């Protein structure tokens, strides 16, 4: 069964450092997403990406965040200058069509720890 | 403000003891309601989408139902492997396609 692959599974970084989280969405999917989940809290939307541009973003997704699809397979989330409060699980997801009638396929996540 | 509330926060069942999880929503209009399962340290796994009141979907021991104000996820004769956090997410009509997640119900099924 096709799956969304995320690397690394765990990243520890110093406050103020830049991190790049990587995702390989399902190959024939068109819509890509980043979500985060702070420990014990709910899954929160960050950004959606379609046709090589951001289609929607939340208030969390400020100027410190950026996304990129550098080639035909990878989808990345960059945090420019990490803060302690950026510590969370970051999930990439993809879907075949907009409207999401069939739900998203999520990756297993990257646990980001900012120290 | 649109809101999604799941209850209970945690539920412990004995194997074979059927029960239901609740997701209540207060949104201006529902486009779709989604159920996901999340195992510890993993991403959510899609289970069902429901669109209109009266609709039901089933998968193995799980059945999801929808009314105008809430959805139930019924678990019949659960097994220990059904232990997980069950997440509900709603998509609002006329607004963003991005669904809003509830906090989830953590289910533990004891053998």
PDB file of N, CA and C in Angstrom, chain A residues 6-82:
ATOM      1  N   UNK A   6       8.505  10.076   5.910  1.00  0.00           N
ATOM      2  CA  UNK A   6       9.090  11.273   6.505  1.00  0.00           C
ATOM      3  C   UNK A   6      10.457  10.951   7.094  1.00  0.00           C
ATOM      4  N   UNK A   7      11.386  11.894   6.907  1.00  0.00           N
ATOM      5  CA  UNK A   7      12.709  11.777   7.508  1.00  0.00           C
ATOM      6  C   UNK A   7      13.162  13.130   8.035  1.00  0.00           C
ATOM      7  N   UNK A   8      13.952  13.169   9.123  1.00  0.00           N
ATOM      8  CA  UNK A   8      14.253  12.026   9.968  1.00  0.00           C
ATOM      9  C   UNK A   8      13.061  11.691  10.865  1.00  0.00           C
ATOM     10  N   UNK A   9      13.139  10.607  11.585  1.00  0.00           N
ATOM     11  CA  UNK A   9      12.054  10.274  12.508  1.00  0.00           C
ATOM     12  C   UNK A   9      12.163  11.109  13.780  1.00  0.00           C
ATOM     13  N   UNK A  10      13.398  11.490  14.120  1.00  0.00           N
ATOM     14  CA  UNK A  10      13.616  12.306  15.308  1.00  0.00           C
ATOM     15  C   UNK A  10      14.757  13.272  15.026  1.00  0.00           C
ATOM     16  N   UNK A  11      14.552  14.526  15.380  1.00  0.00           N
ATOM     17  CA  UNK A  11      15.564  15.554  15.182  1.00  0.00           C
ATOM     18  C   UNK A  11      15.671  16.387  16.451  1.00  0.00           C
ATOM     19  N   UNK A  12      16.901  16.508  16.930  1.00  0.00           N
ATOM     20  CA  UNK A  12      17.168  17.380  18.071  1.00  0.00           C
ATOM     21  C   UNK A  12      17.989  18.559  17.562  1.00  0.00           C
ATOM     22  N   UNK A  13      17.588  19.763  17.913  1.00  0.00           N
ATOM     23  CA  UNK A  13      18.279  20.930  17.417  1.00  0.00           C
ATOM     24  C   UNK A  13      18.384  21.982  18.513  1.00  0.00           C
ATOM     25  N   UNK A  14      19.370  22.836  18.370  1.00  0.00           N
ATOM     26  CA  UNK A  14      19.532  23.922  19.351  1.00  0.00           C
ATOM     27  C   UNK A  14      18.621  25.081  18.953  1.00  0.00           C
ATOM     28  N   UNK A  15      18.135  25.766  19.951  1.00  0.00           N
ATOM     29  CA  UNK A  15      17.295  26.939  19.733  1.00  0.00           C
ATOM     30  C   UNK A  15      18.025  27.921  18.810  1.00  0.00           C
ATOM     31  N   UNK A  16      17.310  28.446  17.836  1.00  0.00           N
ATOM     32  CA  UNK A  16      17.895  29.396  16.904  1.00  0.00           C
ATOM     33  C   UNK A  16      18.443  28.768  15.636  1.00  0.00           C
ATOM     34  N   UNK A  17      18.563  27.437  15.628  1.00  0.00           N
ATOM     35  CA  UNK A  17      19.062  26.755  14.437  1.00  0.00           C
ATOM     36  C   UNK A  17      17.950  26.529  13.435  1.00  0.00           C
ATOM     37  N   UNK A  18      18.343  26.362  12.201  1.00  0.00           N
ATOM     38  CA  UNK A  18      17.409  26.044  11.132  1.00  0.00           C
ATOM     39  C   UNK A  18      17.266  24.523  11.008  1.00  0.00           C
ATOM     40  N   UNK A  19      16.046  24.079  10.773  1.00  0.00           N
ATOM     41  CA  UNK A  19      15.824  22.654  10.518  1.00  0.00           C
ATOM     42  C   UNK A  19      14.999  22.487   9.251  1.00  0.00           C
ATOM     43  N   UNK A  20      15.253  21.397   8.575  1.00  0.00           N
ATOM     44  CA  UNK A  20      14.466  21.032   7.405  1.00  0.00           C
ATOM     45  C   UNK A  20      13.910  19.641   7.622  1.00  0.00           C
ATOM     46  N   UNK A  21      12.603  19.542   7.555  1.00  0.00           N
ATOM     47  CA  UNK A  21      11.927  18.260   7.682  1.00  0.00           C
ATOM     48  C   UNK A  21      11.508  17.811   6.289  1.00  0.00           C
ATOM     49  N   UNK A  22      11.723  16.551   6.025  1.00  0.00           N
ATOM     50  CA  UNK A  22      11.520  16.052   4.669  1.00  0.00           C
ATOM     51  C   UNK A  22      10.393  15.035   4.585  1.00  0.00           C
ATOM     52  N   UNK A  23       9.752  15.033   3.450  1.00  0.00           N
ATOM     53  CA  UNK A  23       8.592  14.170   3.229  1.00  0.00           C
ATOM     54  C   UNK A  23       8.600  13.721   1.768  1.00  0.00           C
ATOM     55  N   UNK A  24       8.240  12.472   1.564  1.00  0.00           N
ATOM     56  CA  UNK A  24       7.971  11.996   0.212  1.00  0.00           C
ATOM     57  C   UNK A  24       6.496  11.589   0.172  1.00  0.00           C
ATOM     58  N   UNK A  25       5.653  12.415  -0.442  1.00  0.00           N
ATOM     59  CA  UNK A  25       4.220  12.092  -0.497  1.00  0.00           C
ATOM     60  C   UNK A  25       3.961  10.915  -1.440  1.00  0.00           C
ATOM     61  N   UNK A  26       2.732  10.457  -1.462  1.00  0.00           N
ATOM     62  CA  UNK A  26       2.334   9.406  -2.390  1.00  0.00           C
ATOM     63  C   UNK A  26       2.438   9.955  -3.810  1.00  0.00           C
ATOM     64  N   UNK A  27       2.988   9.149  -4.689  1.00  0.00           N
ATOM     65  CA  UNK A  27       3.475   9.654  -5.975  1.00  0.00           C
ATOM     66  C   UNK A  27       2.390  10.293  -6.851  1.00  0.00           C
ATOM     67  N   UNK A  28       1.176   9.803  -6.834  1.00  0.00           N
ATOM     68  CA  UNK A  28       0.161  10.380  -7.711  1.00  0.00           C
ATOM     69  C   UNK A  28      -0.758  11.360  -6.986  1.00  0.00           C
ATOM     70  N   UNK A  29      -0.399  11.733  -5.773  1.00  0.00           N
ATOM     71  CA  UNK A  29      -1.181  12.721  -5.052  1.00  0.00           C
ATOM     72  C   UNK A  29      -0.803  14.126  -5.497  1.00  0.00           C
ATOM     73  N   UNK A  30      -1.746  15.036  -5.360  1.00  0.00           N
ATOM     74  CA  UNK A  30      -1.562  16.395  -5.863  1.00  0.00           C
ATOM     75  C   UNK A  30      -1.504  17.440  -4.751  1.00  0.00           C
ATOM     76  N   UNK A  31      -2.047  17.095  -3.590  1.00  0.00           N
ATOM     77  CA  UNK A  31      -2.148  18.045  -2.492  1.00  0.00           C
ATOM     78  C   UNK A  31      -1.271  17.573  -1.339  1.00  0.00           C
ATOM     79  N   UNK A  32      -0.551  18.503  -0.759  1.00  0.00           N
ATOM     80  CA  UNK A  32       0.383  18.158   0.300  1.00  0.00           C
ATOM     81  C   UNK A  32       0.150  19.089   1.470  1.00  0.00           C
ATOM     82  N   UNK A  33       0.419  18.550   2.674  1.00  0.00           N
ATOM     83  CA  UNK A  33       0.099  19.271   3.902  1.00  0.00           C
ATOM     84  C   UNK A  33       1.184  19.040   4.948  1.00  0.00           C
ATOM     85  N   UNK A  34       1.324  20.024   5.819  1.00  0.00           N
ATOM     86  CA  UNK A  34       2.076  19.839   7.053  1.00  0.00           C
ATOM     87  C   UNK A  34       1.163  20.149   8.222  1.00  0.00           C
ATOM     88  N   UNK A  35       1.219  19.260   9.220  1.00  0.00           N
ATOM     89  CA  UNK A  35       0.510  19.426  10.477  1.00  0.00           C
ATOM     90  C   UNK A  35       1.530  19.274  11.595  1.00  0.00           C
ATOM     91  N   UNK A  36       1.169  19.777  12.762  1.00  0.00           N
ATOM     92  CA  UNK A  36       2.001  19.493  13.921  1.00  0.00           C
ATOM     93  C   UNK A  36       1.115  19.073  15.081  1.00  0.00           C
ATOM     94  N   UNK A  37       1.744  18.367  16.021  1.00  0.00           N
ATOM     95  CA  UNK A  37       1.031  17.942  17.225  1.00  0.00           C
ATOM     96  C   UNK A  37       1.983  18.081  18.400  1.00  0.00           C
ATOM     97  N   UNK A  38       1.729  19.076  19.233  1.00  0.00           N
ATOM     98  CA  UNK A  38       2.473  19.228  20.462  1.00  0.00           C
ATOM     99  C   UNK A  38       2.015  18.126  21.416  1.00  0.00           C
ATOM    100  N   UNK A  39       2.937  17.617  22.196  1.00  0.00           N
ATOM    101  CA  UNK A  39       2.660  16.478  23.068  1.00  0.00           C
ATOM    102  C   UNK A  39       1.394  16.694  23.894  1.00  0.00           C
ATOM    103  N   UNK A  40       0.465  15.761  23.746  1.00  0.00           N
ATOM    104  CA  UNK A  40      -0.765  15.817  24.528  1.00  0.00           C
ATOM    105  C   UNK A  40      -1.827  16.740  23.980  1.00  0.00           C
ATOM    106  N   UNK A  41      -1.537  17.385  22.845  1.00  0.00           N
ATOM    107  CA  UNK A  41      -2.505  18.325  22.291  1.00  0.00           C
ATOM    108  C   UNK A  41      -3.025  17.827  20.941  1.00  0.00           C
ATOM    109  N   UNK A  42      -3.899  18.595  20.357  1.00  0.00           N
ATOM    110  CA  UNK A  42      -4.532  18.109  19.132  1.00  0.00           C
ATOM    111  C   UNK A  42      -3.676  18.378  17.900  1.00  0.00           C
ATOM    112  N   UNK A  43      -4.025  17.689  16.849  1.00  0.00           N
ATOM    113  CA  UNK A  43      -3.341  17.849  15.572  1.00  0.00           C
ATOM    114  C   UNK A  43      -3.737  19.204  14.977  1.00  0.00           C
ATOM    115  N   UNK A  44      -2.722  20.009  14.633  1.00  0.00           N
ATOM    116  CA  UNK A  44      -2.975  21.372  14.152  1.00  0.00           C
ATOM    117  C   UNK A  44      -2.452  21.549  12.724  1.00  0.00           C
ATOM    118  N   UNK A  45      -3.249  22.156  11.907  1.00  0.00           N
ATOM    119  CA  UNK A  45      -2.892  22.420  10.526  1.00  0.00           C
ATOM    120  C   UNK A  45      -1.855  23.539  10.441  1.00  0.00           C
ATOM    121  N   UNK A  46      -0.858  23.350   9.588  1.00  0.00           N
ATOM    122  CA  UNK A  46       0.120  24.397   9.324  1.00  0.00           C
ATOM    123  C   UNK A  46      -0.081  25.006   7.931  1.00  0.00           C
ATOM    124  N   UNK A  47      -0.019  24.143   6.899  1.00  0.00           N
ATOM    125  CA  UNK A  47       0.021  24.661   5.545  1.00  0.00           C
ATOM    126  C   UNK A  47      -0.427  23.584   4.562  1.00  0.00           C
ATOM    127  N   UNK A  48      -1.039  24.027   3.481  1.00  0.00           N
ATOM    128  CA  UNK A  48      -1.350  23.128   2.369  1.00  0.00           C
ATOM    129  C   UNK A  48      -0.682  23.657   1.112  1.00  0.00           C
ATOM    130  N   UNK A  49      -0.391  22.760   0.193  1.00  0.00           N
ATOM    131  CA  UNK A  49       0.437  23.090  -0.973  1.00  0.00           C
ATOM    132  C   UNK A  49      -0.128  22.365  -2.171  1.00  0.00           C
ATOM    133  N   UNK A  50      -0.355  23.136  -3.242  1.00  0.00           N
ATOM    134  CA  UNK A  50      -0.901  22.546  -4.467  1.00  0.00           C
ATOM    135  C   UNK A  50      -0.348  23.297  -5.657  1.00  0.00           C
ATOM    136  N   UNK A  51       0.015  22.571  -6.694  1.00  0.00           N
ATOM    137  CA  UNK A  51       0.476  23.184  -7.935  1.00  0.00           C
ATOM    138  C   UNK A  51       1.652  24.125  -7.680  1.00  0.00           C
ATOM    139  N   UNK A  52       2.542  23.654  -6.824  1.00  0.00           N
ATOM    140  CA  UNK A  52       3.782  24.372  -6.526  1.00  0.00           C
ATOM    141  C   UNK A  52       3.615  25.700  -5.808  1.00  0.00           C
ATOM    142  N   UNK A  53       2.499  25.844  -5.117  1.00  0.00           N
ATOM    143  CA  UNK A  53       2.362  27.037  -4.298  1.00  0.00           C
ATOM    144  C   UNK A  53       1.501  26.752  -3.081  1.00  0.00           C
ATOM    145  N   UNK A  54       1.658  27.602  -2.073  1.00  0.00           N
ATOM    146  CA  UNK A  54       0.846  27.462  -0.866  1.00  0.00           C
ATOM    147  C   UNK A  54      -0.593  27.804  -1.205  1.00  0.00           C
ATOM    148  N   UNK A  55      -1.519  26.901  -0.854  1.00  0.00           N
ATOM    149  CA  UNK A  55      -2.929  27.170  -1.103  1.00  0.00           C
ATOM    150  C   UNK A  55      -3.628  27.683   0.152  1.00  0.00           C
ATOM    151  N   UNK A  56      -3.126  27.298   1.301  1.00  0.00           N
ATOM    152  CA  UNK A  56      -3.712  27.783   2.547  1.00  0.00           C
ATOM    153  C   UNK A  56      -2.685  27.630   3.668  1.00  0.00           C
ATOM    154  N   UNK A  57      -2.736  28.527   4.639  1.00  0.00           N
ATOM    155  CA  UNK A  57      -1.859  28.410   5.786  1.00  0.00           C
ATOM    156  C   UNK A  57      -2.582  28.901   7.032  1.00  0.00           C
ATOM    157  N   UNK A  58      -2.125  28.402   8.184  1.00  0.00           N
ATOM    158  CA  UNK A  58      -2.733  28.796   9.442  1.00  0.00           C
ATOM    159  C   UNK A  58      -1.927  29.934  10.067  1.00  0.00           C
ATOM    160  N   UNK A  59      -2.454  30.424  11.184  1.00  0.00           N
ATOM    161  CA  UNK A  59      -1.760  31.493  11.917  1.00  0.00           C
ATOM    162  C   UNK A  59      -0.417  31.014  12.465  1.00  0.00           C
ATOM    163  N   UNK A  60      -0.296  29.714  12.691  1.00  0.00           N
ATOM    164  CA  UNK A  60       0.954  29.172  13.207  1.00  0.00           C
ATOM    165  C   UNK A  60       2.074  29.331  12.174  1.00  0.00           C
ATOM    166  N   UNK A  61       1.726  29.219  10.923  1.00  0.00           N
ATOM    167  CA  UNK A  61       2.693  29.231   9.828  1.00  0.00           C
ATOM    168  C   UNK A  61       3.109  30.676   9.559  1.00  0.00           C
ATOM    169  N   UNK A  62       4.040  31.174  10.384  1.00  0.00           N
ATOM    170  CA  UNK A  62       4.484  32.561  10.214  1.00  0.00           C
ATOM    171  C   UNK A  62       5.749  32.603   9.361  1.00  0.00           C
ATOM    172  N   UNK A  63       6.425  33.738   9.383  1.00  0.00           N
ATOM    173  CA  UNK A  63       7.582  33.937   8.502  1.00  0.00           C
ATOM    174  C   UNK A  63       8.747  33.012   8.829  1.00  0.00           C
ATOM    175  N   UNK A  64       8.716  32.367   9.969  1.00  0.00           N
ATOM    176  CA  UNK A  64       9.778  31.428  10.327  1.00  0.00           C
ATOM    177  C   UNK A  64       9.656  30.098   9.577  1.00  0.00           C
ATOM    178  N   UNK A  65       8.498  29.871   9.005  1.00  0.00           N
ATOM    179  CA  UNK A  65       8.243  28.614   8.314  1.00  0.00           C
ATOM    180  C   UNK A  65       8.241  28.828   6.800  1.00  0.00           C
ATOM    181  N   UNK A  66       8.685  27.824   6.081  1.00  0.00           N
ATOM    182  CA  UNK A  66       8.545  27.833   4.632  1.00  0.00           C
ATOM    183  C   UNK A  66       8.427  26.390   4.146  1.00  0.00           C
ATOM    184  N   UNK A  67       7.823  26.229   2.987  1.00  0.00           N
ATOM    185  CA  UNK A  67       7.695  24.901   2.388  1.00  0.00           C
ATOM    186  C   UNK A  67       8.202  24.974   0.955  1.00  0.00           C
ATOM    187  N   UNK A  68       8.612  23.803   0.484  1.00  0.00           N
ATOM    188  CA  UNK A  68       9.174  23.740  -0.850  1.00  0.00           C
ATOM    189  C   UNK A  68       8.982  22.336  -1.404  1.00  0.00           C
ATOM    190  N   UNK A  69       8.783  22.275  -2.716  1.00  0.00           N
ATOM    191  CA  UNK A  69       8.784  20.983  -3.402  1.00  0.00           C
ATOM    192  C   UNK A  69       9.949  21.075  -4.393  1.00  0.00           C
ATOM    193  N   UNK A  70      11.140  20.725  -3.951  1.00  0.00           N
ATOM    194  CA  UNK A  70      12.348  20.982  -4.745  1.00  0.00           C
ATOM    195  C   UNK A  70      12.455  20.113  -6.001  1.00  0.00           C
ATOM    196  N   UNK A  71      11.751  18.982  -5.989  1.00  0.00           N
ATOM    197  CA  UNK A  71      11.781  18.109  -7.166  1.00  0.00           C
ATOM    198  C   UNK A  71      10.441  17.406  -7.251  1.00  0.00           C
ATOM    199  N   UNK A  72      10.334  16.396  -8.070  1.00  0.00           N
ATOM    200  CA  UNK A  72       9.043  15.761  -8.281  1.00  0.00           C
ATOM    201  C   UNK A  72       8.586  14.835  -7.182  1.00  0.00           C
ATOM    202  N   UNK A  73       9.444  14.634  -6.164  1.00  0.00           N
ATOM    203  CA  UNK A  73       9.052  13.660  -5.150  1.00  0.00           C
ATOM    204  C   UNK A  73       9.096  14.204  -3.720  1.00  0.00           C
ATOM    205  N   UNK A  74       9.983  15.129  -3.430  1.00  0.00           N
ATOM    206  CA  UNK A  74      10.135  15.595  -2.054  1.00  0.00           C
ATOM    207  C   UNK A  74       9.285  16.819  -1.753  1.00  0.00           C
ATOM    208  N   UNK A  75       8.915  16.923  -0.476  1.00  0.00           N
ATOM    209  CA  UNK A  75       8.167  18.080   0.019  1.00  0.00           C
ATOM    210  C   UNK A  75       8.771  18.405   1.371  1.00  0.00           C
ATOM    211  N   UNK A  76       9.272  19.641   1.540  1.00  0.00           N
ATOM    212  CA  UNK A  76      10.010  19.959   2.754  1.00  0.00           C
ATOM    213  C   UNK A  76       9.356  21.092   3.537  1.00  0.00           C
ATOM    214  N   UNK A  77       9.576  21.035   4.844  1.00  0.00           N
ATOM    215  CA  UNK A  77       9.183  22.113   5.751  1.00  0.00           C
ATOM    216  C   UNK A  77      10.457  22.634   6.392  1.00  0.00           C
ATOM    217  N   UNK A  78      10.690  23.932   6.270  1.00  0.00           N
ATOM    218  CA  UNK A  78      11.866  24.551   6.874  1.00  0.00           C
ATOM    219  C   UNK A  78      11.406  25.472   7.998  1.00  0.00           C
ATOM    220  N   UNK A  79      12.070  25.339   9.133  1.00  0.00           N
ATOM    221  CA  UNK A  79      11.873  26.286  10.229  1.00  0.00           C
ATOM    222  C   UNK A  79      13.176  27.049  10.341  1.00  0.00           C
ATOM    223  N   UNK A  80      13.098  28.345  10.143  1.00  0.00           N
ATOM    224  CA  UNK A  80      14.309  29.156   9.972  1.00  0.00           C
ATOM    225  C   UNK A  80      15.108  29.301  11.257  1.00  0.00           C
ATOM    226  N   UNK A  81      14.490  29.631  12.312  1.00  0.00           N
ATOM    227  CA  UNK A  81      15.162  29.869  13.586  1.00  0.00           C
ATOM    228  C   UNK A  81      14.287  29.251  14.677  1.00  0.00           C
ATOM    229  N   UNK A  82      14.644  28.036  15.068  1.00  0.00           N
ATOM    230  CA  UNK A  82      13.748  27.283  15.942  1.00  0.00           C
ATOM    231  C   UNK A  82      13.656  27.884  17.341  1.00  0.00           C
TER     232      UNK A  82
END
